GROMACS .gro file of C-alpha atoms in nm:
model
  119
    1UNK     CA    1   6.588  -8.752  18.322
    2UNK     CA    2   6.898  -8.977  18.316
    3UNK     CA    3   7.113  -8.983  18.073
    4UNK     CA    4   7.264  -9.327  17.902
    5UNK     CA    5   7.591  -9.388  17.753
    6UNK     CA    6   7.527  -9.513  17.349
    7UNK     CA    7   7.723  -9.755  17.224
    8UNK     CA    8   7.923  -9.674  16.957
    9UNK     CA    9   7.868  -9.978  16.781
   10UNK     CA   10   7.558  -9.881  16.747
   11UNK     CA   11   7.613  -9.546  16.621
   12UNK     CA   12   7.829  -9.658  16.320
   13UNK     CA   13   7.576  -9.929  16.228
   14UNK     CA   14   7.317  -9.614  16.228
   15UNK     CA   15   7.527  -9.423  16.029
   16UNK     CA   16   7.633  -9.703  15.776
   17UNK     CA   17   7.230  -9.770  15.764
   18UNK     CA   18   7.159  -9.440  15.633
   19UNK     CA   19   7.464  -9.403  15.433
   20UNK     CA   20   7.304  -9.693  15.234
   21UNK     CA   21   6.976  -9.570  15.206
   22UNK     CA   22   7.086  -9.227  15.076
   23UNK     CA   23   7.359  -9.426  14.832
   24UNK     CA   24   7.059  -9.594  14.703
   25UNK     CA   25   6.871  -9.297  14.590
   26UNK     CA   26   6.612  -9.313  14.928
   27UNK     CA   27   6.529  -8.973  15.009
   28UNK     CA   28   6.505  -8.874  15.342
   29UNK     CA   29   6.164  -8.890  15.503
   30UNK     CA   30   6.091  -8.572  15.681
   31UNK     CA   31   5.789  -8.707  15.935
   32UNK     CA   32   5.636  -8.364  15.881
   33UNK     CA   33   5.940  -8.173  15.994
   34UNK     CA   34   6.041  -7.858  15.798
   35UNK     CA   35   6.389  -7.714  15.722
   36UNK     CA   36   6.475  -7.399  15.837
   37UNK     CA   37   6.451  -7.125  15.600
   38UNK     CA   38   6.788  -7.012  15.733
   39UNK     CA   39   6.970  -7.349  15.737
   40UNK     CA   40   6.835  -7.354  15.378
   41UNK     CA   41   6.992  -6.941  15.302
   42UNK     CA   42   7.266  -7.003  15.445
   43UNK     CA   43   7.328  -7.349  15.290
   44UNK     CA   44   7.284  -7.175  14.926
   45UNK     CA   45   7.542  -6.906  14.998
   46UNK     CA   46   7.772  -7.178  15.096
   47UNK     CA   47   7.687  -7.335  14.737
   48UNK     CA   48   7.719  -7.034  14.539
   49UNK     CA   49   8.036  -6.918  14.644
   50UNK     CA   50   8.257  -7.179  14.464
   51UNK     CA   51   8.569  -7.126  14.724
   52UNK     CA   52   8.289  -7.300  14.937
   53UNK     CA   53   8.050  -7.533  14.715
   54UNK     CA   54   8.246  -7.845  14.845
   55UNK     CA   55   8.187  -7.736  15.188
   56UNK     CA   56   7.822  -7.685  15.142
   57UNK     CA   57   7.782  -8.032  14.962
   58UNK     CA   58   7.982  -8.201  15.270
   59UNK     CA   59   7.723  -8.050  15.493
   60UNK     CA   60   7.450  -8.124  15.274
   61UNK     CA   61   7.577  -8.467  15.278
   62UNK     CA   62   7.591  -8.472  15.682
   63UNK     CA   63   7.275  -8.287  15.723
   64UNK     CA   64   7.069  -8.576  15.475
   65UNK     CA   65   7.316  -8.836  15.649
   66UNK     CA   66   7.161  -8.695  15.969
   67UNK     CA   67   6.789  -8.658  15.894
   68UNK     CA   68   6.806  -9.069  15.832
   69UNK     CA   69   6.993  -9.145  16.104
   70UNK     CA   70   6.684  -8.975  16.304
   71UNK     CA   71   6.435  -9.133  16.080
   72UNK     CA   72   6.611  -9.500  16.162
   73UNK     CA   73   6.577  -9.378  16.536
   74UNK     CA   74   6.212  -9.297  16.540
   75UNK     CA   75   6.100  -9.614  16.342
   76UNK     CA   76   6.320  -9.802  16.611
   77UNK     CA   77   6.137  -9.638  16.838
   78UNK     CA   78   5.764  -9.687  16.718
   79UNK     CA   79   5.864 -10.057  16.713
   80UNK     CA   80   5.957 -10.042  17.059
   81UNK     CA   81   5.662  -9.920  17.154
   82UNK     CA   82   5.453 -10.114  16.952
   83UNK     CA   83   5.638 -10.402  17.143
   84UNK     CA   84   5.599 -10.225  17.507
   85UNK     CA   85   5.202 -10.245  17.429
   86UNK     CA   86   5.195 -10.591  17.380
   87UNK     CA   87   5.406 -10.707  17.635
   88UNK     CA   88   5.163 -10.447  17.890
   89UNK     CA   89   4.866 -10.659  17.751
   90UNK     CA   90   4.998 -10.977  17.810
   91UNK     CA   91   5.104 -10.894  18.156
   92UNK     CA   92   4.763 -10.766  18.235
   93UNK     CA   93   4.632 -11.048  18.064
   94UNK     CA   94   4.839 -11.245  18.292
   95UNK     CA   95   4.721 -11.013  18.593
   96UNK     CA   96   4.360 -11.062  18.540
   97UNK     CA   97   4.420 -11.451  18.511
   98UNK     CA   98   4.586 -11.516  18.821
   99UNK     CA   99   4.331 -11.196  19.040
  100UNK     CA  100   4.023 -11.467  18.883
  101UNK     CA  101   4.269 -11.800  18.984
  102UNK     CA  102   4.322 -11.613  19.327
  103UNK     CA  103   3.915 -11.500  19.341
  104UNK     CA  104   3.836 -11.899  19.240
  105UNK     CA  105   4.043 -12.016  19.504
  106UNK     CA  106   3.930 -11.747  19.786
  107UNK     CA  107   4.264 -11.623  19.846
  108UNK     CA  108   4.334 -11.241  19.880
  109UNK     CA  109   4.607 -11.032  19.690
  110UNK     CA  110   4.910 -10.981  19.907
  111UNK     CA  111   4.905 -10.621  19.968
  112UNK     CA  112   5.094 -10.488  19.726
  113UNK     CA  113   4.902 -10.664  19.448
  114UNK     CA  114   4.589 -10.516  19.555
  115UNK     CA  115   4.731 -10.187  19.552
  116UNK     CA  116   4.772 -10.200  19.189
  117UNK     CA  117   4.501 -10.032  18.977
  118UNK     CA  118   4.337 -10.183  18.747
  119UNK     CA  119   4.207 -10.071  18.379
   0.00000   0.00000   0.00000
């Protein structure tokens, strides 16, 4: 699997996306996934201590900062492929249109076309 440079661009308009939704009180969504029990320990000794409460709430902050940076990610990515269906459908919409223009016509698929399976 290749990986692909991210533009940074896009990373600070992620960040500055969930920035706002946690400024405005949205909690993040979890999708089902749990915390770690020992994130969660270890976060509350961090909190407890007070020589290192405002380095727990920082990475509080980061971790919730984090979470809806992923949660932004995945509904990007359901819409994506939401939108990859439909564009497969029309393209085998369009497939099935010209293999019946093609049949009408009596003309045979080149090759390459016919080597293409069908649904």
């Amino acid at each position: 699997m290749s990986m692909h440079a991210v533009d940074p661009s896009k990373l600070s308009e992620l960040r500055q996306h969930a920035e706002a939704r946690l400024q405005g009180g949205q909690a993040p969504k979890t999708l089902g996934w749990s915390s770690s029990a020992q994130a969660l320990s270890l976060l509350h000794r961090l909190a407890s201590d007070p020589a290192s409460a405002a380095d727990a709430l920082k990475l509080l902050h980061e971790l919730q900062v984090h979470q809806v940076e992923l949660d932004l990610q995945h509904e990007q990515m359901e819409q994506q492929l939401l939108e990859l269906g439909e564009t497969l459908r029309r393209a085998e919409q369009r497939g099935d249109a010209l293999q019946a223009l093609m049949d009408a016509a009596g003309l045979r698929a080149p090759p390459l076309l016919a080597a293409v399976p069908r649904a």
